[in-house]
Amino acid sequence: MDLNYTAEEEAFRAEVRAFLAAELPADIRSKVRLGRRIHKDDFVRWQKILYRRGWGAGMWPRRYGGADWSVVEQHIFDEEGAAAGAPPQIAFALRMVAPVLMSFGTAAQQNYFLPRIISGEHWWCQGYSEPGSGSDLASLRTSAVRAGAHYRVNGQKTWNTLGQYADWIFCLVRTSSDARPQQGISFLLIDMKSPGITLRPIITIDGEHEINDIFFDNVQVPVENLVGEEDKGWTYAKFLLAHERTNNAGIGHCQRALKRLKEIATRQSENGRPLIEDSRFRDRIAELELDLMALEITNLRVLAAVASDSRAPGPEVSLLKIKGSEIIQQLAELQMHALGHDALPYLREALEVDWVPPPWLADHYGAFAPPLTGQYFNYRKTTIYAGSTEIQKNIISKLILGL
Amino acid sequence: MDFRLTEEQLALQETLRRFIARDYDFERRRSLARSPLGYSAQAWAQYAELGLLGLPYPEEFGGLGGSGVDVMAVMELVGQGLLLEPYLSTVVLCGGLLRDAAARALKEALLPQIAAGKLKLALAAYEAAGRYELAHVAATAVRDAQGKGWRLSGRKSVVLDAPSADYFLLSARSSGRQTDAEGISLFLVRGDAPGLTLQAYPTQSGGRAADLDLQDVPVDADAVIGAPERALPIIERAVDQGIAALCAEALGIVTALNEATLNYLKTRKQFGTVIGSFQALQHRMADMFIAAEQTRSMAIIAATEAAGDQPAARRRAISGAKAYIGRAARFVGQQAVQLHGAMGVVDELNVGHYFKRLTMIDMTFGDAEHHLARFSDALRVEALGAAP
Ligand SMILES: Cc1cc2nc3c(=O)[nH]c(=O)nc-3n(C[C@H](O)[C@H](O)[C@H](O)COP(=O)(O)OP(=O)(O)OC[C@H]3O[C@@H](n4cnc5c(N)ncnc54)[C@H](O)[C@@H]3O)c2cc1C
């Protein structure tokens, strides 16, 4: 047992920190730190900067342009990035479709898509869920019918995150309905500019546009855009899900939220004194910090075990998803509670980083209050998406505990 | 003991239920929340006709002489319908405060006007640095040169329903330190008084509020409500009645959310069966049912004790109810969203709006933890005697 970082790891941390200090654009940094809206251009700009440094996808193998980072190196990078106010790298491309392409894609697919993913040229979104198929994804009905050199795709995907920015979407579609539902599913890559695709924005309870319905009406997709074999898409989807969930602990993100919570509680006052002096409020922060301390190590333990056996992540990643999502929700809840009555105002315009608070609102509301209530509402999603908490607990109880 | 609502109360609820179904469905409510006013002036007039705006005032002031439980019956439906009108601010908080503490002449002048729907008021009692502490008053009241009236200066934050208020009931201090219980007076201030500026904004649950800035705002001597420099108890009592009303509103929402969620569990299918057949969700729903029953009991306690004139007993009931309901409602709200899956986080469905309103109720006039602390401090005093 040794919880210390090696000298090389410490050196790596110093390198990451120096890089962030020099290269992270100040405007992006303040949006992230203040919880203001981050736009497409911000994400892409940052991805391009990382790419130029050779860190566009640190965990990828070198032959695809990655840096072959270990689990610990990735952790250090996430932690430093979050602390510095770097935006998250969008997972759909880097951590979802890319690993699938590396394992199951054709050389042509790899050669075309992977360089464009890592450079930030292509934005990807995920087309899995449908109105009738959420937790029970295998029941999906969007159909792809082979017609010569194309598939003709019809149906509806929903809850699609940031599809309004996307160049490409990876979809699960039904290519056969003869056998068990899992067996007739295929994994298709679809150009979002294809005729027949329409997007309908879905506004979430925080008033923001983050998700969409996507309708496919006789969309022609070249057969070259099939990944792996027809009807075998479920295997790739499960592989992808396991990769997705390894990132769901979001330790760096939680650490930043915890730090922010402490700042807020220090600056908010209660009957004229800093709120952090109220031991009852402080205890609630402390309890969350303990949960996060434990999860940081659990996360590294689980990921290290996966790495050392060089296997795909298994059902144990479910616990990272459950805990990570619960902790970020509770942090958001406490941040909002720190505000007292300042949790009530809803100033949409205040979510832009260049918002200037009106005179006397500034001293109590301006600095940190604007995003917090909406964020609390929005983060209810974290225990719903990417496999709900209930589904993850089913996985743990069946696949790990054998119940 | 009798835990039933009277025939009249049930009839009142039924009237409101029909009104909501006919004139205040979810889509209508959404468009009202987005309108400049933020609520329905027409609905306000209808409430006046129904007698709701004078419900808790004596008949001699144009009211119906209703009780705390009558208000509870109304607020439960305000919750179910997610009604946006400033009932809490005008009728319960300010009207209630005037009824309990104002001089007779002022009551005669104002209460019938409120009951007729012609006058709206808002309570400006909280300041940013005080968080939930009503005794934290930095706004100042200074006698004017002639020694007749007063001049008020300072700021009040997040004054609910301020933009539509004709008058404010506003606390300001003429002696003592910022957090002293003594030295606070309560003033009736015109919404258009010179030197008073509003910074208005919508709230997270669809209503309206504002920050107030006062610079040498002149008020007459007879604009003081209750005893000068001794207003804190009457403000606290009014806020306690407001809290009881919020508890009843939360009850209405919890009930509505449970109904919606139960219905969803019975109809949403995944894995070839309704999701209500999964035991994990059955148990969750059972817990939500229990939380709703407990919420009702606490809302009843709050409604029957809110008007009490023994501050210690009242605090126990009110803080106890707000703390308990805050947590129970948080559980129900979060789980209703969770059990609806992604449908729970969309603006198009009422579930998310109920959840947001419950959250804002918790954050108003002290969250569950604030009131738990008050309850627990009272317990300490009970056990050990007053703190040294
Ligand atoms: C903000 C947001 C962004 C999203 N982004 C995307 C995206 O980019 N692409 C995409 O494809 N999808 C996306 N999703 C969809 C997400 O994956 C689904 O919401 C999720 O799979 C749950 O499905 P559902 O919403 O249909 O809920 P349902 O599956 O209908 O579940 C409803 C409730 O029942 C519970 N439940 C279901 N089955 C069981 C069971 N067997 N045992 C116990 N409980 C059960 C669930 O946990 C939930 O509480 C997103 C969702 C959200 C909220």
Short mmCIF file of N, CA, C and O in Angstrom, two decimals, chain B residues 55-154:
data_model
loop_
_atom_site.label_atom_id
_atom_site.label_comp_id
_atom_site.label_asym_id
_atom_site.label_seq_id
_atom_site.Cartn_x
_atom_site.Cartn_y
_atom_site.Cartn_z
N LEU B 55 -60.51 35.94 3.43
CA LEU B 55 -60.76 34.73 4.22
C LEU B 55 -60.33 34.84 5.68
O LEU B 55 -61.14 34.58 6.57
N PRO B 56 -59.08 35.24 5.96
CA PRO B 56 -58.66 35.19 7.37
C PRO B 56 -58.91 36.47 8.15
O PRO B 56 -58.30 36.66 9.20
N TYR B 57 -59.77 37.38 7.68
CA TYR B 57 -60.01 38.61 8.43
C TYR B 57 -61.40 38.60 9.04
O TYR B 57 -62.33 38.01 8.49
N PRO B 58 -61.54 39.30 10.16
CA PRO B 58 -62.86 39.39 10.80
C PRO B 58 -63.88 40.01 9.84
O PRO B 58 -63.52 40.81 8.98
N GLU B 59 -65.13 39.65 10.05
CA GLU B 59 -66.18 40.14 9.15
C GLU B 59 -66.29 41.66 9.15
O GLU B 59 -66.58 42.28 8.11
N GLU B 60 -66.02 42.25 10.31
CA GLU B 60 -66.15 43.72 10.38
C GLU B 60 -65.16 44.43 9.44
O GLU B 60 -65.32 45.59 9.11
N PHE B 61 -64.12 43.70 9.01
CA PHE B 61 -63.17 44.30 8.06
C PHE B 61 -63.34 43.70 6.67
O PHE B 61 -62.40 43.64 5.88
N GLY B 62 -64.51 43.26 6.40
CA GLY B 62 -64.79 42.76 5.05
C GLY B 62 -64.34 41.34 4.80
O GLY B 62 -64.31 40.88 3.66
N GLY B 63 -64.01 40.63 5.90
CA GLY B 63 -63.51 39.27 5.72
C GLY B 63 -64.54 38.22 6.02
O GLY B 63 -65.72 38.51 6.21
N LEU B 64 -64.09 36.95 6.06
CA LEU B 64 -64.99 35.83 6.35
C LEU B 64 -64.74 35.24 7.74
O LEU B 64 -65.34 34.26 8.11
N GLY B 65 -63.77 35.82 8.46
CA GLY B 65 -63.49 35.31 9.81
C GLY B 65 -62.93 33.90 9.81
O GLY B 65 -63.15 33.13 10.74
N GLY B 66 -62.19 33.57 8.78
CA GLY B 66 -61.66 32.21 8.66
C GLY B 66 -60.48 31.94 9.59
O GLY B 66 -59.86 32.85 10.13
N SER B 67 -60.16 30.66 9.73
CA SER B 67 -59.11 30.23 10.65
C SER B 67 -57.84 29.83 9.87
O SER B 67 -57.82 29.85 8.64
N GLY B 68 -56.84 29.44 10.63
CA GLY B 68 -55.62 28.93 10.01
C GLY B 68 -55.89 27.71 9.15
O GLY B 68 -55.24 27.50 8.11
N VAL B 69 -56.84 26.90 9.58
CA VAL B 69 -57.15 25.69 8.80
C VAL B 69 -57.85 26.06 7.49
O VAL B 69 -57.65 25.40 6.47
N ASP B 70 -58.65 27.12 7.52
CA ASP B 70 -59.24 27.59 6.26
C ASP B 70 -58.15 27.99 5.27
O ASP B 70 -58.21 27.67 4.09
N VAL B 71 -57.16 28.72 5.80
CA VAL B 71 -56.05 29.13 4.94
C VAL B 71 -55.32 27.89 4.42
O VAL B 71 -54.93 27.81 3.26
N MET B 72 -55.15 26.92 5.30
CA MET B 72 -54.49 25.68 4.88
C MET B 72 -55.24 25.02 3.72
O MET B 72 -54.65 24.57 2.75
N ALA B 73 -56.56 25.01 3.85
CA ALA B 73 -57.37 24.37 2.79
C ALA B 73 -57.15 25.07 1.46
O ALA B 73 -57.02 24.42 0.42
N VAL B 74 -57.05 26.39 1.50
CA VAL B 74 -56.81 27.14 0.26
C VAL B 74 -55.40 26.89 -0.25
O VAL B 74 -55.18 26.62 -1.43
N MET B 75 -54.42 26.98 0.64
CA MET B 75 -53.03 26.87 0.21
C MET B 75 -52.71 25.49 -0.36
O MET B 75 -51.86 25.35 -1.23
N GLU B 76 -53.40 24.49 0.13
CA GLU B 76 -53.19 23.16 -0.42
C GLU B 76 -53.51 23.16 -1.91
O GLU B 76 -52.81 22.59 -2.73
N LEU B 77 -54.58 23.87 -2.26
CA LEU B 77 -54.96 23.96 -3.67
C LEU B 77 -54.06 24.91 -4.45
O LEU B 77 -53.80 24.70 -5.64
N VAL B 78 -53.58 25.96 -3.76
CA VAL B 78 -52.59 26.84 -4.41
C VAL B 78 -51.40 25.98 -4.84
O VAL B 78 -50.85 26.16 -5.93
N GLY B 79 -51.03 25.03 -3.99
CA GLY B 79 -49.94 24.13 -4.34
C GLY B 79 -50.29 23.23 -5.51
O GLY B 79 -49.56 23.16 -6.50
N GLN B 80 -51.42 22.59 -5.43
CA GLN B 80 -51.82 21.67 -6.50
C GLN B 80 -51.91 22.36 -7.84
O GLN B 80 -51.54 21.79 -8.87
N GLY B 81 -52.41 23.59 -7.85
CA GLY B 81 -52.57 24.32 -9.11
C GLY B 81 -51.34 25.13 -9.48
O GLY B 81 -51.33 25.77 -10.51
N LEU B 82 -50.33 25.12 -8.62
CA LEU B 82 -49.14 25.95 -8.81
C LEU B 82 -49.54 27.40 -9.11
O LEU B 82 -49.02 28.03 -10.03
N LEU B 83 -50.50 27.89 -8.33
CA LEU B 83 -51.04 29.22 -8.59
C LEU B 83 -49.99 30.29 -8.31
O LEU B 83 -49.22 30.19 -7.37
N LEU B 84 -49.98 31.30 -9.16
CA LEU B 84 -48.90 32.28 -9.13
C LEU B 84 -49.28 33.60 -8.46
O LEU B 84 -48.43 34.46 -8.24
N GLU B 85 -50.56 33.77 -8.13
CA GLU B 85 -51.00 35.05 -7.60
C GLU B 85 -50.39 35.29 -6.21
O GLU B 85 -50.11 34.35 -5.48
N PRO B 86 -50.25 36.58 -5.86
CA PRO B 86 -49.53 36.90 -4.61
C PRO B 86 -50.39 36.71 -3.36
O PRO B 86 -50.48 37.61 -2.52
N TYR B 87 -51.00 35.56 -3.24
CA TYR B 87 -51.90 35.29 -2.09
C TYR B 87 -51.12 35.27 -0.78
O TYR B 87 -51.53 35.87 0.22
N LEU B 88 -50.02 34.56 -0.79
CA LEU B 88 -49.20 34.44 0.43
C LEU B 88 -48.78 35.83 0.92
O LEU B 88 -48.96 36.16 2.09
N SER B 89 -48.22 36.63 0.01
CA SER B 89 -47.69 37.94 0.42
C SER B 89 -48.80 38.87 0.89
O SER B 89 -48.73 39.46 1.96
N THR B 90 -49.82 38.99 0.08
CA THR B 90 -50.86 39.98 0.37
C THR B 90 -51.79 39.53 1.49
O THR B 90 -51.97 40.21 2.49
N VAL B 91 -52.37 38.34 1.30
CA VAL B 91 -53.45 37.94 2.21
C VAL B 91 -52.91 37.37 3.53
O VAL B 91 -53.36 37.75 4.60
N VAL B 92 -51.93 36.46 3.40
CA VAL B 92 -51.47 35.77 4.61
C VAL B 92 -50.46 36.60 5.39
O VAL B 92 -50.66 36.90 6.57
N LEU B 93 -49.38 37.01 4.72
CA LEU B 93 -48.31 37.70 5.45
C LEU B 93 -48.73 39.12 5.85
O LEU B 93 -48.78 39.44 7.03
N CYS B 94 -49.01 39.94 4.83
CA CYS B 94 -49.24 41.35 5.15
C CYS B 94 -50.63 41.59 5.74
O CYS B 94 -50.77 42.26 6.76
N GLY B 95 -51.65 41.01 5.11
CA GLY B 95 -52.99 41.16 5.66
C GLY B 95 -53.05 40.60 7.07
O GLY B 95 -53.64 41.19 7.98
N GLY B 96 -52.43 39.43 7.26
CA GLY B 96 -52.42 38.80 8.58
C GLY B 96 -51.72 39.69 9.59
O GLY B 96 -52.15 39.84 10.74
N LEU B 97 -50.63 40.30 9.16
CA LEU B 97 -49.89 41.16 10.07
C LEU B 97 -50.71 42.39 10.46
O LEU B 97 -50.78 42.76 11.64
N LEU B 98 -51.35 42.98 9.47
CA LEU B 98 -52.20 44.14 9.75
C LEU B 98 -53.33 43.75 10.70
O LEU B 98 -53.62 44.45 11.67
N ARG B 99 -53.95 42.63 10.41
CA ARG B 99 -55.05 42.16 11.26
C ARG B 99 -54.58 42.00 12.71
O ARG B 99 -55.26 42.40 13.65
N ASP B 100 -53.41 41.42 12.91
CA ASP B 100 -52.95 41.13 14.26
C ASP B 100 -52.35 42.33 14.98
O ASP B 100 -52.33 42.37 16.20
N ALA B 101 -51.82 43.30 14.19
CA ALA B 101 -51.00 44.30 14.87
C ALA B 101 -51.32 45.75 14.53
O ALA B 101 -50.82 46.66 15.20
N ALA B 102 -52.08 46.00 13.49
CA ALA B 102 -52.27 47.40 13.09
C ALA B 102 -53.35 48.08 13.94
O ALA B 102 -54.20 47.41 14.53
N ALA B 103 -53.27 49.40 13.97
CA ALA B 103 -54.30 50.17 14.66
C ALA B 103 -55.63 50.02 13.91
O ALA B 103 -55.64 49.77 12.71
N ARG B 104 -56.69 50.18 14.64
CA ARG B 104 -58.02 49.93 14.08
C ARG B 104 -58.29 50.74 12.80
O ARG B 104 -58.80 50.21 11.81
N ALA B 105 -57.89 52.00 12.83
CA ALA B 105 -58.16 52.86 11.67
C ALA B 105 -57.49 52.30 10.41
O ALA B 105 -58.07 52.30 9.32
N LEU B 106 -56.27 51.83 10.60
CA LEU B 106 -55.53 51.29 9.46
C LEU B 106 -56.17 50.01 8.94
O LEU B 106 -56.29 49.78 7.73
N LYS B 107 -56.61 49.17 9.88
CA LYS B 107 -57.30 47.95 9.47
C LYS B 107 -58.55 48.29 8.68
O LYS B 107 -58.83 47.69 7.64
N GLU B 108 -59.28 49.28 9.19
CA GLU B 108 -60.51 49.67 8.48
C GLU B 108 -60.20 50.19 7.08
O GLU B 108 -60.96 49.99 6.15
N ALA B 109 -59.07 50.86 6.99
CA ALA B 109 -58.71 51.42 5.68
C ALA B 109 -58.21 50.35 4.72
O ALA B 109 -58.50 50.41 3.53
N LEU B 110 -57.46 49.37 5.24
CA LEU B 110 -56.75 48.47 4.32
C LEU B 110 -57.39 47.10 4.13
O LEU B 110 -57.42 46.58 3.01
N LEU B 111 -57.85 46.48 5.21
CA LEU B 111 -58.29 45.08 5.07
C LEU B 111 -59.45 44.91 4.08
O LEU B 111 -59.42 44.00 3.25
N PRO B 112 -60.46 45.79 4.14
CA PRO B 112 -61.55 45.61 3.15
C PRO B 112 -61.04 45.78 1.72
O PRO B 112 -61.55 45.15 0.81
N GLN B 113 -60.06 46.62 1.54
CA GLN B 113 -59.48 46.83 0.23
C GLN B 113 -58.77 45.57 -0.27
O GLN B 113 -58.85 45.20 -1.43
N ILE B 114 -58.06 44.95 0.66
CA ILE B 114 -57.39 43.68 0.31
C ILE B 114 -58.44 42.65 -0.07
O ILE B 114 -58.36 41.99 -1.11
N ALA B 115 -59.46 42.55 0.80
CA ALA B 115 -60.50 41.55 0.57
C ALA B 115 -61.19 41.75 -0.77
O ALA B 115 -61.60 40.80 -1.44
N ALA B 116 -61.28 43.03 -1.20
CA ALA B 116 -61.95 43.32 -2.46
C ALA B 116 -61.03 43.16 -3.66
O ALA B 116 -61.44 43.37 -4.79
N GLY B 117 -59.77 42.83 -3.39
CA GLY B 117 -58.83 42.62 -4.50
C GLY B 117 -58.27 43.91 -5.05
O GLY B 117 -57.69 43.93 -6.13
N LYS B 118 -58.41 45.00 -4.28
CA LYS B 118 -57.98 46.30 -4.80
C LYS B 118 -56.60 46.72 -4.29
O LYS B 118 -56.06 47.74 -4.73
N LEU B 119 -56.06 45.93 -3.38
CA LEU B 119 -54.81 46.35 -2.76
C LEU B 119 -53.89 45.15 -2.57
O LEU B 119 -54.33 44.11 -2.08
N LYS B 120 -52.66 45.34 -2.97
CA LYS B 120 -51.68 44.25 -2.77
C LYS B 120 -50.48 44.77 -1.98
O LYS B 120 -50.05 45.90 -2.16
N LEU B 121 -49.99 43.90 -1.12
CA LEU B 121 -48.85 44.29 -0.27
C LEU B 121 -47.77 43.22 -0.32
O LEU B 121 -48.05 42.06 -0.65
N ALA B 122 -46.57 43.63 0.05
CA ALA B 122 -45.47 42.67 0.15
C ALA B 122 -44.66 42.96 1.40
O ALA B 122 -44.56 44.11 1.83
N LEU B 123 -44.12 41.91 1.97
CA LEU B 123 -43.36 42.03 3.22
C LEU B 123 -41.87 42.17 2.91
O LEU B 123 -41.28 41.27 2.32
N ALA B 124 -41.30 43.28 3.32
CA ALA B 124 -39.87 43.52 3.08
C ALA B 124 -39.16 43.45 4.42
O ALA B 124 -38.97 44.46 5.09
N ALA B 125 -38.82 42.24 4.82
CA ALA B 125 -38.29 42.05 6.17
C ALA B 125 -36.89 41.44 6.19
O ALA B 125 -36.19 41.52 7.19
N TYR B 126 -36.49 40.82 5.09
CA TYR B 126 -35.19 40.13 5.09
C TYR B 126 -34.13 40.96 4.39
O TYR B 126 -34.42 41.66 3.42
N GLU B 127 -32.91 40.81 4.89
CA GLU B 127 -31.77 41.47 4.25
C GLU B 127 -30.71 40.42 3.91
O GLU B 127 -30.61 39.39 4.59
N ALA B 128 -29.93 40.71 2.89
CA ALA B 128 -28.99 39.70 2.37
C ALA B 128 -28.06 39.16 3.46
O ALA B 128 -27.86 37.96 3.58
N ALA B 129 -27.50 40.05 4.24
CA ALA B 129 -26.50 39.60 5.21
C ALA B 129 -27.11 38.83 6.38
O ALA B 129 -26.40 38.21 7.16
N GLY B 130 -28.42 38.91 6.53
CA GLY B 130 -29.05 38.24 7.66
C GLY B 130 -29.42 36.81 7.40
O GLY B 130 -29.75 36.06 8.31
N ARG B 131 -29.37 36.42 6.11
CA ARG B 131 -29.85 35.10 5.72
C ARG B 131 -31.29 34.96 6.19
O ARG B 131 -32.13 35.72 5.77
N TYR B 132 -31.60 34.04 7.08
CA TYR B 132 -33.00 33.82 7.47
C TYR B 132 -33.36 34.51 8.78
O TYR B 132 -34.39 34.22 9.37
N GLU B 133 -32.49 35.39 9.26
CA GLU B 133 -32.72 36.00 10.56
C GLU B 133 -33.46 37.33 10.41
O GLU B 133 -32.95 38.28 9.85
N LEU B 134 -34.67 37.36 10.96
CA LEU B 134 -35.49 38.56 10.83
C LEU B 134 -34.99 39.72 11.69
O LEU B 134 -35.29 40.88 11.43
N ALA B 135 -34.24 39.38 12.75
CA ALA B 135 -33.74 40.44 13.63
C ALA B 135 -32.55 41.17 13.00
O ALA B 135 -32.15 42.23 13.46
N HIS B 136 -32.00 40.58 11.95
CA HIS B 136 -30.88 41.26 11.29
C HIS B 136 -31.43 42.38 10.42
O HIS B 136 -31.88 42.15 9.31
N VAL B 137 -31.42 43.57 10.96
CA VAL B 137 -31.96 44.70 10.22
C VAL B 137 -30.91 45.82 10.22
O VAL B 137 -30.60 46.39 11.26
N ALA B 138 -30.38 46.10 9.05
CA ALA B 138 -29.40 47.18 8.91
C ALA B 138 -30.07 48.44 8.36
O ALA B 138 -29.55 49.54 8.50
N ALA B 139 -31.22 48.26 7.73
CA ALA B 139 -31.95 49.42 7.21
C ALA B 139 -32.29 50.34 8.38
O ALA B 139 -32.64 49.88 9.46
N THR B 140 -32.20 51.63 8.14
CA THR B 140 -32.36 52.56 9.25
C THR B 140 -33.64 53.40 9.12
O THR B 140 -34.10 53.69 8.03
N ALA B 141 -34.16 53.76 10.28
CA ALA B 141 -35.30 54.67 10.35
C ALA B 141 -34.87 55.85 11.22
O ALA B 141 -34.45 55.64 12.36
N VAL B 142 -34.92 57.03 10.67
CA VAL B 142 -34.50 58.22 11.42
C VAL B 142 -35.68 59.19 11.46
O VAL B 142 -36.35 59.40 10.44
N ARG B 143 -35.91 59.76 12.63
CA ARG B 143 -36.98 60.77 12.74
C ARG B 143 -36.66 61.96 11.82
O ARG B 143 -35.51 62.38 11.75
N ASP B 144 -37.65 62.46 11.13
CA ASP B 144 -37.33 63.59 10.24
C ASP B 144 -37.23 64.87 11.06
O ASP B 144 -37.51 64.90 12.26
N ALA B 145 -36.78 65.92 10.38
CA ALA B 145 -36.43 67.16 11.07
C ALA B 145 -37.56 67.69 11.95
O ALA B 145 -37.35 68.08 13.09
N GLN B 146 -38.79 67.60 11.43
CA GLN B 146 -39.92 68.11 12.22
C GLN B 146 -40.29 67.18 13.37
O GLN B 146 -41.12 67.49 14.20
N GLY B 147 -39.68 66.00 13.38
CA GLY B 147 -39.97 65.05 14.45
C GLY B 147 -41.33 64.41 14.29
O GLY B 147 -41.84 63.78 15.21
N LYS B 148 -41.94 64.51 13.13
CA LYS B 148 -43.25 63.89 12.94
C LYS B 148 -43.14 62.54 12.27
O LYS B 148 -43.53 61.52 12.83
N GLY B 149 -42.58 62.56 11.10
CA GLY B 149 -42.46 61.29 10.37
C GLY B 149 -41.08 60.70 10.47
O GLY B 149 -40.30 61.01 11.38
N TRP B 150 -40.79 59.81 9.53
CA TRP B 150 -39.50 59.09 9.53
C TRP B 150 -38.88 59.15 8.14
O TRP B 150 -39.57 59.39 7.16
N ARG B 151 -37.57 58.88 8.14
CA ARG B 151 -36.86 58.72 6.87
C ARG B 151 -36.19 57.35 6.88
O ARG B 151 -35.46 57.03 7.81
N LEU B 152 -36.47 56.57 5.86
CA LEU B 152 -35.95 55.20 5.83
C LEU B 152 -34.85 55.06 4.78
O LEU B 152 -35.00 55.56 3.66
N SER B 153 -33.81 54.33 5.14
CA SER B 153 -32.73 54.07 4.19
C SER B 153 -32.22 52.65 4.38
O SER B 153 -32.27 52.11 5.48
N GLY B 154 -31.74 52.08 3.28
CA GLY B 154 -31.17 50.73 3.39
C GLY B 154 -31.67 49.84 2.27
O GLY B 154 -32.25 50.32 1.29
#
